[in-house]
Amino acid sequence: MVDDLADLTPRRFLRHPILKSFLRQELPHLVNPTLADWHVSLANREHVKSYIKQAQEVHYPFGTGWKGVINLKSYQDARLPKEHHYIRRTLALPLNSEPTDSDEDEEISPQARKDDRLRIIVCMTPEASRRLLASGRYLQSDIGFRRIIGFKEFEVAGMERDANTSIIYCRIYLNRMTAQAHQRVFEEIEAIVFEDTGKRLQWHHLHATDLEDGLDCMILSWTADQHRGQAKGLGLHLQKLASAMPPKPDLYESERLLQDLSPYEHLHRNFRVCTVHYFRLVKLCATTEQVRWLMRSLVCMEHPDWDGTIQMISDHGGKAAQGTALPSLELLMY
């Protein structure tokens, strides 16, 4: 039960299978024993909560928040071999003063907004770094899991072709969703892979010599949801990588140099919007079926009247389409 102690609540404790097994063993004469049968005072959940808190203070003297993570990483670095290291970065950085788009930092909790620092926790094993370098061709990322108060969970996954299964390479926890925050996340992933393998990730549109080169050893595409902060952060990261390279013609527009591409032009070459996320958003949008049909029609290689369809969605979709769906459609426009 120690593994569940960090976020254990009285309700979870009372439903925990280990507790139920213990009570059945200690009170075999009862059919479905409860904690109150063990001692009547334990029927009070506040009483149970006080015992849980005592146990948490013993096992987590620095708490289960930011200081607790710092302490856990220190313990890991001091006691475990490097091959077993999982918490790789705990960063607390000054917030960037550059302006951001209004929807880049959406859905951030009040606790995170009060924090004047960008906090990033990167969790990734050395083995995951090697697998990412060896088999990471078609990658996908997602952010938005709310399992930790004040933080969003960002994960990078990909299809392992040899095993025909999807695996997660790393998880990152951050308290901001801006483009600058995501750019730093991608930089840290690259740095950790280099630290573990001595090699850097290879992006096909940046490092390939022609369109057929590197199809089995470079990152070919990156799929993500419609969050603009995540997409723009990847574009900024790719632009920074290109700026550090010697002048090189672009594979798709040979008259231009990679160094001249904007963040969104880099995204044109390897970024894919996840249609599963998009169609789910359309399905949940509180508008008419005709407007939903117009939204779904935008997912295509070439649309005959993109601007006109966007205008029709804006005019007839109501607040639901204007406030929820259209911001996501803007990313498709780039």
CSV table of C-alpha atoms in Angstrom, one decimal:
chain,number,residue,atom,x,y,z
A,1,MET,CA,0.0,0.0,0.0
A,2,VAL,CA,3.1,2.3,0.3
A,3,ASP,CA,3.0,2.8,-3.5
A,4,ASP,CA,-0.5,4.3,-3.1
A,5,LEU,CA,0.2,6.4,0.0
A,6,ALA,CA,1.2,9.6,-1.7
A,7,ASP,CA,-2.3,10.5,-2.9
A,8,LEU,CA,-4.3,8.1,-0.6
A,9,THR,CA,-7.6,9.4,0.8
A,10,PRO,CA,-9.9,7.9,3.3
A,11,ARG,CA,-12.3,6.8,0.6
A,12,ARG,CA,-9.6,5.1,-1.4
A,13,PHE,CA,-8.2,3.5,1.7
A,14,LEU,CA,-11.6,2.0,2.7
A,15,ARG,CA,-11.9,0.5,-0.8
A,16,HIS,CA,-8.3,-0.7,-1.1
A,17,PRO,CA,-8.0,-4.4,-1.8
A,18,ILE,CA,-5.2,-4.9,0.7
A,19,LEU,CA,-7.4,-3.5,3.5
A,20,LYS,CA,-10.3,-5.7,2.5
A,21,SER,CA,-8.0,-8.7,2.5
A,22,PHE,CA,-6.6,-7.8,5.9
A,23,LEU,CA,-10.0,-7.4,7.4
A,24,ARG,CA,-11.2,-10.8,6.0
A,25,GLN,CA,-8.2,-12.4,7.5
A,26,GLU,CA,-8.5,-10.8,10.9
A,27,LEU,CA,-12.3,-11.0,11.1
A,28,PRO,CA,-13.1,-14.4,9.5
A,29,HIS,CA,-16.4,-14.7,11.3
A,30,LEU,CA,-17.9,-11.7,9.4
A,31,VAL,CA,-19.0,-12.0,5.7
A,32,ASN,CA,-18.0,-8.5,4.6
A,33,PRO,CA,-16.1,-6.9,7.4
A,34,THR,CA,-15.5,-3.2,7.4
A,35,LEU,CA,-13.0,-1.0,9.1
A,36,ALA,CA,-15.6,0.0,11.7
A,37,ASP,CA,-15.9,-3.7,12.6
A,38,TRP,CA,-12.2,-3.6,13.5
A,39,HIS,CA,-12.7,-0.5,15.7
A,40,VAL,CA,-15.7,1.6,16.0
A,41,SER,CA,-13.7,4.9,16.0
A,42,LEU,CA,-12.5,4.1,12.5
A,43,ALA,CA,-16.0,4.8,11.2
A,44,ASN,CA,-15.1,8.4,11.4
A,45,ARG,CA,-13.3,9.3,8.2
A,46,GLU,CA,-11.6,12.3,9.7
A,47,HIS,CA,-10.0,9.8,12.2
A,48,VAL,CA,-8.9,7.7,9.3
A,49,LYS,CA,-7.5,10.8,7.5
A,50,SER,CA,-5.4,11.6,10.6
A,51,TYR,CA,-3.7,8.2,10.5
A,52,ILE,CA,-3.1,8.5,6.7
A,53,LYS,CA,-1.5,11.9,7.3
A,54,GLN,CA,0.8,10.5,10.0
A,55,ALA,CA,2.0,7.7,7.6
A,56,GLN,CA,2.5,10.3,4.8
A,57,GLU,CA,4.7,12.4,7.1
A,58,VAL,CA,6.8,9.4,7.9
A,59,HIS,CA,7.3,8.3,4.3
A,60,TYR,CA,7.3,11.7,2.7
A,61,PRO,CA,8.9,14.1,5.2
A,62,PHE,CA,9.1,16.8,2.5
A,63,GLY,CA,5.5,16.4,1.4
A,64,THR,CA,4.2,15.2,-2.0
A,65,GLY,CA,4.5,18.5,-3.8
A,66,TRP,CA,7.5,20.2,-5.5
A,67,LYS,CA,9.8,19.8,-2.5
A,68,GLY,CA,8.9,16.2,-2.3
A,69,VAL,CA,9.9,15.6,-5.9
A,70,ILE,CA,13.2,17.4,-5.4
A,71,ASN,CA,13.9,15.1,-2.4
A,72,LEU,CA,12.8,12.0,-4.3
A,73,LYS,CA,15.2,12.9,-7.2
A,74,SER,CA,18.1,13.5,-4.7
A,75,TYR,CA,17.4,10.1,-3.2
A,76,GLN,CA,17.3,8.5,-6.7
A,77,ASP,CA,20.5,10.1,-7.8
A,78,ALA,CA,22.4,9.1,-4.6
A,79,ARG,CA,21.1,5.6,-4.2
A,80,LEU,CA,20.1,4.1,-7.6
A,81,PRO,CA,22.3,3.2,-10.5
A,82,LYS,CA,22.0,5.6,-13.5
A,83,GLU,CA,20.2,3.0,-15.5
A,84,HIS,CA,17.3,3.1,-13.1
A,85,HIS,CA,17.0,6.9,-13.0
A,86,TYR,CA,13.5,8.0,-13.9
A,87,ILE,CA,13.2,11.6,-12.7
A,88,ARG,CA,15.7,13.4,-15.0
A,89,ARG,CA,14.9,17.1,-14.6
A,90,THR,CA,13.2,19.2,-12.0
A,91,LEU,CA,13.3,22.8,-13.4
A,92,ALA,CA,12.0,26.0,-11.8
A,93,LEU,CA,12.5,28.8,-14.3
A,94,PRO,CA,11.5,32.5,-14.4
A,95,LEU,CA,8.3,33.0,-16.5
A,96,ASN,CA,9.0,34.3,-19.9
A,97,SER,CA,7.8,37.9,-20.3
A,98,GLU,CA,7.1,37.5,-24.0
A,99,PRO,CA,3.4,37.8,-24.9
A,100,THR,CA,1.5,34.6,-25.7
A,101,ASP,CA,-1.7,33.8,-27.6
A,102,SER,CA,-4.7,33.9,-25.3
A,103,ASP,CA,-5.4,30.2,-25.8
A,104,GLU,CA,-1.9,28.9,-25.3
A,105,ASP,CA,-2.1,28.8,-21.5
A,106,GLU,CA,-5.8,27.8,-21.3
A,107,GLU,CA,-7.2,25.6,-18.5
A,108,ILE,CA,-4.4,26.3,-16.1
A,109,SER,CA,-5.5,25.9,-12.4
A,110,PRO,CA,-5.6,28.9,-10.0
A,111,GLN,CA,-2.7,27.3,-8.0
A,112,ALA,CA,-0.5,27.3,-11.1
A,113,ARG,CA,-1.4,30.9,-12.1
A,114,LYS,CA,-0.3,32.1,-8.7
A,115,ASP,CA,3.1,30.5,-9.2
A,116,ASP,CA,5.6,33.0,-10.7
A,117,ARG,CA,7.9,30.3,-12.1
A,118,LEU,CA,7.7,27.7,-14.9
A,119,ARG,CA,8.0,24.3,-13.3
A,120,ILE,CA,8.9,21.2,-15.4
A,121,ILE,CA,9.5,17.7,-14.2
A,122,VAL,CA,10.8,15.3,-16.9
A,123,CYS,CA,10.5,11.5,-16.3
A,124,MET,CA,12.4,9.3,-18.7
A,125,THR,CA,14.6,6.2,-18.3
A,126,PRO,CA,17.8,5.7,-20.3
A,127,GLU,CA,16.2,2.6,-21.9
A,128,ALA,CA,13.4,4.8,-23.2
A,129,SER,CA,16.0,7.2,-24.7
A,130,ARG,CA,17.6,4.4,-26.6
A,131,ARG,CA,14.2,3.1,-27.8
A,132,LEU,CA,13.2,6.6,-28.9
A,133,LEU,CA,16.4,7.0,-30.9
A,134,ALA,CA,16.2,3.6,-32.4
A,135,SER,CA,12.5,3.3,-33.2
A,136,GLY,CA,10.9,6.7,-32.9
A,137,ARG,CA,9.7,7.4,-36.5
A,138,TYR,CA,6.0,8.3,-36.1
A,139,LEU,CA,5.7,10.1,-32.7
A,140,GLN,CA,2.6,11.5,-31.0
A,141,SER,CA,2.2,13.7,-28.0
A,142,ASP,CA,-0.7,14.6,-25.8
A,143,ILE,CA,-1.2,16.9,-22.8
A,144,GLY,CA,-4.1,17.5,-20.5
A,145,PHE,CA,-4.2,14.7,-18.0
A,146,ARG,CA,-5.2,16.2,-14.6
A,147,ARG,CA,-3.9,13.7,-12.2
A,148,ILE,CA,-1.7,16.2,-10.2
A,149,ILE,CA,-3.1,19.4,-8.8
A,150,GLY,CA,-1.5,22.4,-10.5
A,151,PHE,CA,0.3,20.4,-13.2
A,152,LYS,CA,-0.5,19.1,-16.7
A,153,GLU,CA,0.9,15.8,-17.8
A,154,PHE,CA,2.6,15.7,-21.2
A,155,GLU,CA,3.6,12.4,-22.7
A,156,VAL,CA,5.4,11.4,-25.9
A,157,ALA,CA,4.6,8.0,-27.4
A,158,GLY,CA,5.2,6.1,-30.6
A,159,MET,CA,4.5,2.9,-32.5
A,160,GLU,CA,7.1,0.2,-31.9
A,161,ARG,CA,7.0,-1.4,-35.4
A,162,ASP,CA,8.9,-4.6,-34.4
A,163,ALA,CA,6.6,-5.3,-31.5
A,164,ASN,CA,3.5,-3.7,-33.2
A,165,THR,CA,2.6,-1.9,-30.0
A,166,SER,CA,2.4,1.7,-28.8
A,167,ILE,CA,4.9,2.6,-26.1
A,168,ILE,CA,5.3,5.8,-24.0
A,169,TYR,CA,8.9,7.2,-24.1
A,170,CYS,CA,8.6,9.9,-21.5
A,171,ARG,CA,6.2,11.8,-19.2
A,172,ILE,CA,6.6,15.5,-18.4
A,173,TYR,CA,4.7,17.5,-15.8
A,174,LEU,CA,4.5,21.2,-16.3
A,175,ASN,CA,2.4,24.1,-14.8
A,176,ARG,CA,2.2,26.1,-18.0
A,177,MET,CA,1.0,25.3,-21.5
A,178,THR,CA,2.6,28.2,-23.5
A,179,ALA,CA,4.7,27.8,-26.6
A,180,GLN,CA,7.8,28.7,-24.7
A,181,ALA,CA,7.1,26.1,-22.0
A,182,HIS,CA,6.7,23.4,-24.7
A,183,GLN,CA,9.8,24.5,-26.5
A,184,ARG,CA,11.8,24.0,-23.3
A,185,VAL,CA,10.2,20.5,-22.9
A,186,PHE,CA,11.4,19.5,-26.4
A,187,GLU,CA,14.9,20.8,-25.7
A,188,GLU,CA,15.1,18.8,-22.5
A,189,ILE,CA,14.0,15.6,-24.2
A,190,GLU,CA,16.7,16.1,-26.9
A,191,ALA,CA,19.3,16.8,-24.2
A,192,ILE,CA,18.4,13.7,-22.2
A,193,VAL,CA,18.5,11.5,-25.3
A,194,PHE,CA,22.0,12.8,-26.1
A,195,GLU,CA,23.0,12.4,-22.4
A,196,ASP,CA,21.9,8.7,-22.5
A,197,THR,CA,23.0,7.7,-26.0
A,198,GLY,CA,25.7,10.1,-27.1
A,199,LYS,CA,23.6,10.8,-30.2
A,200,ARG,CA,21.0,13.4,-31.1
A,201,LEU,CA,17.5,12.9,-32.5
A,202,GLN,CA,17.4,13.1,-36.3
A,203,TRP,CA,14.5,15.0,-37.9
A,204,HIS,CA,13.9,13.9,-41.5
A,205,HIS,CA,13.2,17.4,-43.0
A,206,LEU,CA,16.2,18.8,-41.2
A,207,HIS,CA,18.9,16.1,-41.4
A,208,ALA,CA,18.0,14.0,-44.5
A,209,THR,CA,20.0,14.6,-47.7
A,210,ASP,CA,17.0,13.8,-49.9
A,211,LEU,CA,13.3,12.7,-49.5
A,212,GLU,CA,14.3,9.0,-49.5
A,213,ASP,CA,17.1,9.3,-47.0
A,214,GLY,CA,16.7,8.3,-43.4
A,215,LEU,CA,13.2,6.8,-43.6
A,216,ASP,CA,14.2,4.1,-41.2
A,217,CYS,CA,16.2,6.1,-38.7
A,218,MET,CA,14.7,9.6,-38.5
A,219,ILE,CA,11.6,11.2,-37.1
A,220,LEU,CA,9.2,11.4,-40.0
A,221,SER,CA,6.1,12.9,-38.4
A,222,TRP,CA,4.8,14.2,-35.1
A,223,THR,CA,1.1,14.0,-34.3
A,224,ALA,CA,-0.6,16.0,-31.6
A,225,ASP,CA,-3.9,17.5,-30.6
A,226,GLN,CA,-5.1,21.0,-31.4
A,227,HIS,CA,-3.4,22.9,-28.6
A,228,ARG,CA,-1.6,25.8,-30.2
A,229,GLY,CA,1.0,26.1,-27.5
A,230,GLN,CA,2.2,22.6,-28.0
A,231,ALA,CA,2.3,22.9,-31.8
A,232,LYS,CA,4.0,26.3,-31.8
A,233,GLY,CA,6.5,25.1,-29.1
A,234,LEU,CA,7.6,22.2,-31.4
A,235,GLY,CA,7.9,24.7,-34.3
A,236,LEU,CA,10.1,27.0,-32.3
A,237,HIS,CA,12.2,24.1,-31.2
A,238,LEU,CA,12.7,22.9,-34.8
A,239,GLN,CA,13.5,26.5,-35.9
A,240,LYS,CA,16.2,26.7,-33.2
A,241,LEU,CA,17.7,23.4,-34.3
A,242,ALA,CA,17.8,24.6,-37.9
A,243,SER,CA,19.5,27.9,-36.9
A,244,ALA,CA,22.3,25.9,-35.3
A,245,MET,CA,23.0,24.0,-38.5
A,246,PRO,CA,25.2,25.0,-41.5
A,247,PRO,CA,23.1,26.6,-44.3
A,248,LYS,CA,21.2,23.8,-46.0
A,249,PRO,CA,18.5,23.9,-48.7
A,250,ASP,CA,15.0,22.8,-47.7
A,251,LEU,CA,14.0,19.4,-49.1
A,252,TYR,CA,10.6,20.7,-50.2
A,253,GLU,CA,11.5,24.2,-51.5
A,254,SER,CA,15.0,23.9,-52.7
A,255,GLU,CA,15.3,27.6,-53.4
A,256,ARG,CA,14.9,28.3,-49.7
A,257,LEU,CA,17.2,27.5,-46.8
A,258,LEU,CA,16.1,25.7,-43.7
A,259,GLN,CA,17.3,28.7,-41.6
A,260,ASP,CA,14.7,30.9,-43.4
A,261,LEU,CA,11.7,28.8,-42.4
A,262,SER,CA,9.2,30.1,-39.8
A,263,PRO,CA,8.0,27.9,-36.9
A,264,TYR,CA,4.8,27.1,-38.7
A,265,GLU,CA,6.7,26.3,-41.9
A,266,HIS,CA,8.7,23.7,-40.0
A,267,LEU,CA,5.4,22.3,-38.8
A,268,HIS,CA,4.2,22.0,-42.4
A,269,ARG,CA,7.0,19.5,-43.0
A,270,ASN,CA,6.4,17.0,-40.1
A,271,PHE,CA,3.4,18.0,-37.9
A,272,ARG,CA,0.0,16.2,-38.1
A,273,VAL,CA,-3.1,17.2,-36.2
A,274,CYS,CA,-4.7,14.2,-34.5
A,275,THR,CA,-8.1,13.7,-36.1
A,276,VAL,CA,-9.3,11.6,-33.2
A,277,HIS,CA,-9.1,14.6,-30.9
A,278,TYR,CA,-10.7,16.9,-33.5
A,279,PHE,CA,-13.6,14.6,-34.3
A,280,ARG,CA,-14.3,14.1,-30.6
A,281,LEU,CA,-14.3,17.9,-30.1
A,282,VAL,CA,-16.8,18.2,-33.0
A,283,LYS,CA,-19.0,15.5,-31.6
A,284,LEU,CA,-19.2,17.3,-28.2
A,285,CYS,CA,-19.8,20.7,-29.7
A,286,ALA,CA,-23.3,22.0,-28.8
A,287,THR,CA,-24.3,23.0,-32.3
A,288,THR,CA,-26.4,21.7,-35.2
A,289,GLU,CA,-25.6,18.6,-37.1
A,290,GLN,CA,-25.2,20.7,-40.3
A,291,VAL,CA,-22.4,22.8,-38.6
A,292,ARG,CA,-20.8,19.6,-37.4
A,293,TRP,CA,-20.8,18.3,-40.9
A,294,LEU,CA,-19.1,21.5,-42.1
A,295,MET,CA,-16.4,21.1,-39.3
A,296,ARG,CA,-15.8,17.5,-40.3
A,297,SER,CA,-15.5,18.5,-44.0
A,298,LEU,CA,-12.4,20.6,-43.1
A,299,VAL,CA,-10.3,17.4,-42.5
A,300,CYS,CA,-9.0,16.9,-46.0
A,301,MET,CA,-5.9,17.3,-48.1
A,302,GLU,CA,-7.4,20.3,-50.0
A,303,HIS,CA,-10.7,22.1,-49.3
A,304,PRO,CA,-12.6,23.8,-52.2
A,305,ASP,CA,-13.7,26.7,-50.0
A,306,TRP,CA,-11.9,26.8,-46.7
A,307,ASP,CA,-12.5,30.5,-45.8
A,308,GLY,CA,-16.1,30.3,-46.7
A,309,THR,CA,-16.7,27.2,-44.6
A,310,ILE,CA,-15.0,28.8,-41.6
A,311,GLN,CA,-17.2,31.8,-42.0
A,312,MET,CA,-20.3,29.6,-42.2
A,313,ILE,CA,-19.3,27.8,-39.0
A,314,SER,CA,-18.7,31.1,-37.3
A,315,ASP,CA,-22.1,32.6,-38.4
A,316,HIS,CA,-24.2,29.5,-37.7
A,317,GLY,CA,-22.4,27.6,-35.1
A,318,GLY,CA,-23.2,29.8,-32.1
A,319,LYS,CA,-21.0,30.4,-29.1
A,320,ALA,CA,-20.1,26.7,-28.8
A,321,ALA,CA,-18.4,26.7,-32.2
A,322,GLN,CA,-16.9,30.2,-31.8
A,323,GLY,CA,-15.4,29.5,-28.4
A,324,THR,CA,-14.5,25.8,-28.6
A,325,ALA,CA,-14.1,24.5,-32.2
A,326,LEU,CA,-12.9,27.5,-34.1
A,327,PRO,CA,-9.7,28.0,-32.0
A,328,SER,CA,-8.8,24.4,-32.8
A,329,LEU,CA,-9.6,25.0,-36.5
A,330,GLU,CA,-7.1,27.9,-36.6
A,331,LEU,CA,-4.3,25.4,-36.0
A,332,LEU,CA,-5.4,23.5,-39.1
A,333,MET,CA,-5.2,26.8,-41.1
A,334,TYR,CA,-1.4,27.0,-40.5
